[in-house]
Coordinates of C-alpha atoms in Angstrom, one line a residue:
X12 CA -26.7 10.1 11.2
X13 CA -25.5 9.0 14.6
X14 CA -29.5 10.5 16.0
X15 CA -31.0 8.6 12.9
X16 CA -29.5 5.2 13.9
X17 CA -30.2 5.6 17.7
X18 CA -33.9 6.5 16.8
X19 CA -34.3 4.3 14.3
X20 CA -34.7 6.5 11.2
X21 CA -32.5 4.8 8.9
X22 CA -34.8 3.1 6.6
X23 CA -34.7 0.7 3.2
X24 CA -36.3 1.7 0.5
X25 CA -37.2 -1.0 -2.7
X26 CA -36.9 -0.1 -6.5
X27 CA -38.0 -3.0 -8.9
X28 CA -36.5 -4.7 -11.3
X29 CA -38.6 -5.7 -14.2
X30 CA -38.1 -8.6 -17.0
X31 CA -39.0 -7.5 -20.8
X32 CA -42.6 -8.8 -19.7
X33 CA -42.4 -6.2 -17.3
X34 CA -42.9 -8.6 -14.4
X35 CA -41.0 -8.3 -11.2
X36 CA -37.5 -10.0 -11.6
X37 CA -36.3 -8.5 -8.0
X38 CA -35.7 -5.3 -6.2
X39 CA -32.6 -3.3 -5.6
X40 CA -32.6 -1.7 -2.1
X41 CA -31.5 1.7 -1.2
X42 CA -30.4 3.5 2.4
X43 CA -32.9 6.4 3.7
X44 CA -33.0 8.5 6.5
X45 CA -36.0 10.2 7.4
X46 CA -35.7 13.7 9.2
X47 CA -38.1 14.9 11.7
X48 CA -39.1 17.8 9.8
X49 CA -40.5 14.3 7.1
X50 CA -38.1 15.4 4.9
X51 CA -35.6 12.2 3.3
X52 CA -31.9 12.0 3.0
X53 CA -30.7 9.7 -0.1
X54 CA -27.7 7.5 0.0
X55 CA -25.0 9.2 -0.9
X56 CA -25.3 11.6 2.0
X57 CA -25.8 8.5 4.1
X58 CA -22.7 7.1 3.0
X59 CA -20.7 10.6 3.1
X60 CA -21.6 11.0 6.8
X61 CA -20.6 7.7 7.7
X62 CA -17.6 8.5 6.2
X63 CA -17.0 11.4 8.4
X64 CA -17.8 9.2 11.3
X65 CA -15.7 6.7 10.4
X66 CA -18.4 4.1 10.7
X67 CA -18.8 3.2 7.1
X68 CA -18.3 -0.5 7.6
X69 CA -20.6 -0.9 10.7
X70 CA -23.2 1.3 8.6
X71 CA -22.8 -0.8 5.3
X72 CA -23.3 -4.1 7.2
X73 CA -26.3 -3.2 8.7
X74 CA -27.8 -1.6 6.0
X75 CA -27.1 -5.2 4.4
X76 CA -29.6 -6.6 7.3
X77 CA -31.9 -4.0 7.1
X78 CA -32.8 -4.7 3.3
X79 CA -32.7 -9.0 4.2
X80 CA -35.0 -8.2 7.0
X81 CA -37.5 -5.7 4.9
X82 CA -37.3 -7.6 1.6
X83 CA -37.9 -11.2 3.7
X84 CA -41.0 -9.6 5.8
X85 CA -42.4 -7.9 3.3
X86 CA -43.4 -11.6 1.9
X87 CA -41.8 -10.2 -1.9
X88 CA -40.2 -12.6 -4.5
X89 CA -37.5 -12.7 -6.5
X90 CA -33.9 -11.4 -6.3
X91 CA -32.6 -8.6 -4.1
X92 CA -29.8 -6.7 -5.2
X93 CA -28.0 -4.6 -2.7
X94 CA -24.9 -2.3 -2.7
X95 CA -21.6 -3.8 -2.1
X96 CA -18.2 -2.5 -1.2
X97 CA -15.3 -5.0 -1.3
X98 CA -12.5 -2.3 -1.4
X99 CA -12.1 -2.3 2.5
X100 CA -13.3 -6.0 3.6
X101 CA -10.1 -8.0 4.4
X102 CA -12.3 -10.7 5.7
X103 CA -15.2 -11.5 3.6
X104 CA -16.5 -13.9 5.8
X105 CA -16.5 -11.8 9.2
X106 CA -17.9 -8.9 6.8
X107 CA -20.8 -11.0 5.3
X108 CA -21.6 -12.6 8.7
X109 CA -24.6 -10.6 9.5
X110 CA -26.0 -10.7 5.9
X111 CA -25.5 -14.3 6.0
X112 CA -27.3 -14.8 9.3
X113 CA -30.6 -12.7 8.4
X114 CA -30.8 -14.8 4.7
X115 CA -30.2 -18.3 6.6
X116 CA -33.2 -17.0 9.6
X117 CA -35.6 -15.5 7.0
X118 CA -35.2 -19.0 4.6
X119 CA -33.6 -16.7 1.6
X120 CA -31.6 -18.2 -0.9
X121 CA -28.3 -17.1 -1.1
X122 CA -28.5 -16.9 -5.0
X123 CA -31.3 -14.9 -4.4
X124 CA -29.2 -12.0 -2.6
X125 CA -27.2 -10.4 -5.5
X126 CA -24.1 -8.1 -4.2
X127 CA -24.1 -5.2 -6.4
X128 CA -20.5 -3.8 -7.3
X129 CA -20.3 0.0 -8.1
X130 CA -18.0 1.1 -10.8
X131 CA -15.9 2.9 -7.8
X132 CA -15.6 -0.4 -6.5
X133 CA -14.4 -2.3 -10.2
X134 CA -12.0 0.2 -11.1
X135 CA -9.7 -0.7 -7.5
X136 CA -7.1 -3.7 -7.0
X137 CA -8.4 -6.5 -9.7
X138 CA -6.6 -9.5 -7.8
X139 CA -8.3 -8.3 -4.2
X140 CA -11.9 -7.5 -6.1
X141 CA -11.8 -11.2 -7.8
X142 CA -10.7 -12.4 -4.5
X143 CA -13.7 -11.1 -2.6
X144 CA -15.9 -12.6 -5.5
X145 CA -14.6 -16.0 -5.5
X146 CA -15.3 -16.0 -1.9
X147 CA -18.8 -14.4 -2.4
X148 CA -19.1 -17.7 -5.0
X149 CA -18.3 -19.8 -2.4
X150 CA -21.4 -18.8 -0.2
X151 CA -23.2 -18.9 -3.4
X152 CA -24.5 -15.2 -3.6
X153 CA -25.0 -14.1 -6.6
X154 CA -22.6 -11.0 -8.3
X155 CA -23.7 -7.8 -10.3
X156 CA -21.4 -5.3 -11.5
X157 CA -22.7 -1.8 -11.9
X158 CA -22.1 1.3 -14.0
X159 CA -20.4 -0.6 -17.1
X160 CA -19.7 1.9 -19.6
X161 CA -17.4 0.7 -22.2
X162 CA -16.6 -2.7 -24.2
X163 CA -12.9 -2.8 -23.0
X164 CA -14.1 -2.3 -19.2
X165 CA -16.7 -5.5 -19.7
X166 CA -14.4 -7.7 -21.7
X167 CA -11.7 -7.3 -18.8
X168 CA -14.2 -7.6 -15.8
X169 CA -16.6 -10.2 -17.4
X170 CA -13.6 -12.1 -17.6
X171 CA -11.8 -12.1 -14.4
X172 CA -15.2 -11.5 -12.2
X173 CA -17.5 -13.5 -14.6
X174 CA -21.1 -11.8 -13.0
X175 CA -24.3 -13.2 -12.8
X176 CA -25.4 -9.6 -13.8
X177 CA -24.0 -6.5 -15.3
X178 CA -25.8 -3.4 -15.5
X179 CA -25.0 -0.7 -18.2
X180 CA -24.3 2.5 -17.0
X181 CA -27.6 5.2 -16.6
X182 CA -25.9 7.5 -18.7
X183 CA -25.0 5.3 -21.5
X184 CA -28.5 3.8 -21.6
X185 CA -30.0 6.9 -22.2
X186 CA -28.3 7.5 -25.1
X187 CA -29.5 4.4 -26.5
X188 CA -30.8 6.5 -29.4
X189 CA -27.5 7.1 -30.8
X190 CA -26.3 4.6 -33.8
X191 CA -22.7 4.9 -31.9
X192 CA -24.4 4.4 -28.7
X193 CA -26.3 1.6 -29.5
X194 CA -23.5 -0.2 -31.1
X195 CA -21.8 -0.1 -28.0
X196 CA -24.4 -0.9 -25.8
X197 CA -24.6 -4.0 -28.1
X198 CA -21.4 -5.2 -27.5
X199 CA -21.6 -4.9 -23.9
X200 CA -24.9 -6.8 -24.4
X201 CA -22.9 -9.8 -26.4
X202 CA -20.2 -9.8 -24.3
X203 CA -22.2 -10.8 -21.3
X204 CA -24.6 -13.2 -22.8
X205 CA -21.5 -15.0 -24.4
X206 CA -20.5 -15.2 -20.4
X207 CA -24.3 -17.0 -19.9
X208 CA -24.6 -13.4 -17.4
X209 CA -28.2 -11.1 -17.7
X210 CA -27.8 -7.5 -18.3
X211 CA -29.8 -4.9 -16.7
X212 CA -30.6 -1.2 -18.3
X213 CA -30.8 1.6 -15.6
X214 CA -31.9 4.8 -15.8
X215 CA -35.0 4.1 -17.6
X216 CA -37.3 6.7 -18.0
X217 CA -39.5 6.7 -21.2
X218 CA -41.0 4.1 -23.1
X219 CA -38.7 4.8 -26.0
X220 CA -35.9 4.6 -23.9
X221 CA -37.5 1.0 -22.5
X222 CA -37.8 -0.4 -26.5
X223 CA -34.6 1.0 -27.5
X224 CA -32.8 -0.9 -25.2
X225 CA -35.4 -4.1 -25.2
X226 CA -34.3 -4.0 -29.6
X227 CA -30.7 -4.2 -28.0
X228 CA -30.5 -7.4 -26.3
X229 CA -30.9 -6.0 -22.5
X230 CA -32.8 -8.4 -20.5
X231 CA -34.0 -6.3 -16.8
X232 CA -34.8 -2.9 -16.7
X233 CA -35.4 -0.6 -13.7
X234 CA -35.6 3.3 -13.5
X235 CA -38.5 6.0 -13.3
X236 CA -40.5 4.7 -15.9
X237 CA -41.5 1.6 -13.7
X238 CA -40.9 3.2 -9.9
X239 CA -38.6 5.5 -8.0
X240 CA -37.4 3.8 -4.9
X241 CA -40.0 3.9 -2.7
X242 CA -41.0 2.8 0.9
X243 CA -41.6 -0.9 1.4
X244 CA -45.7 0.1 2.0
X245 CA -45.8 1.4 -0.9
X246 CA -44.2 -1.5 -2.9
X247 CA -46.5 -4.1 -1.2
X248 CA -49.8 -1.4 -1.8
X249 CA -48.5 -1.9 -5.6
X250 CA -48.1 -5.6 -5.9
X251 CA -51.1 -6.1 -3.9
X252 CA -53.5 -3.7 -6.4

């Protein structure tokens, strides 16, 4: 990691998110490193590392640049959504500085930059999460919370957090086929548009799977069916054909 960051190997990749039209609504970005050998390293080995290193802040704020400054000159519309990880920020405002900076230089819309919350993230101190939010509120960014899985978890963080966005959990999406599935998903579904929040269906990978959940209520979609995440080239080769 510490060779891929001095050499400029750490790179952002783009995954769309699509409306029921299946037009672009945004993308979400994702951290890659590419090897010498042309091989690619996903995020979760990215984060790991920088872990080990005990760099994890220092890599999580610049990846938050690095996916302003590819989405902005990349000349693409819409919302970005990008991972974020309030359990060790103590001060939002030093922590969102450079994030902040490269929106304000590039002419982005805060509203337009949605901080994406991972269920790891949810499931820590409520009172220091909602904290972090209401400050995130305050700079107007926009909030998504990730991974929801269950009607009690959404009721509870809906409530307190009160998202822009929640996403249902990959898992539970794909077992949209299931009457007791599907009733849940539903409520989820309900719960958020009672909050005037959107709700986004990961995972997506058939057509079935994008109807099932379409029938539901769910209002983005992103997954294989539409696009892995990809290299910005290949996401501007696509919008352009």
């Amino acid at each position: 990691l510490g060779d891929a960051l001095l050499e400029n190997r750490v790179v952002c990749y783009l995954q769309p998110v699509v409306s029921s039209k299946d037009k672009i609504f945004g993308y979400e970005s994702f951290a890659r490193v590419k090897m010498p050998d042309g091989s690619v390293v996903a995020g979760d080995k990215i984060m790991a590392a920088s872990r080990a290193l005990n760099i994890e802040f220092m890599i999580d704020r610049l990846l938050h640049v690095q996916a302003i400054h590819t989405f902005a000159t990349s000349n693409f519309n819409g919302y970005l959504f990008v991972n974020f990880f309030p359990g060790f920020i103590h001060r939002p405002a030093v922590y969102l500085e450079g994030l902040s900076e490269t929106a304000k230089q590039y002419g982005i819309f805060a509203k337009h930059v949605v901080l994406d919350f991972t269920r790891s993230e949810t499931q820590r101190d409520m009172t220091h999460l909602k904290s972090v939010c209401d400050y995130c509120r305050t700079q107007a960014y926009s909030i998504a919370l990730d991974d929801i899985e269950s009607v009690d978890g959404a009721k509870k963080l809906v409530a307190e957090i009160k998202p822009d966005f929640v996403k249902i959990d990959m898992h539970l999406a794909r077992q949209a086929g299931d009457a007791g599935k599907r009733a849940l998903i539903k409520g989820i579904v309900d719960i958020t548009h009672a909050a005037s929040g959107t709700v986004i269906g990961e995972g997506i990978e058939t057509e079935e799977m994008h109807k099932q959940l379409k029938d539901l209520g769910v209002d983005l979609f992103q997954g294989y069916l539409f696009s892995p995440p990809v290299p910005v080239e290949v996401v501007a080769k696509k919008a352009a054909s």
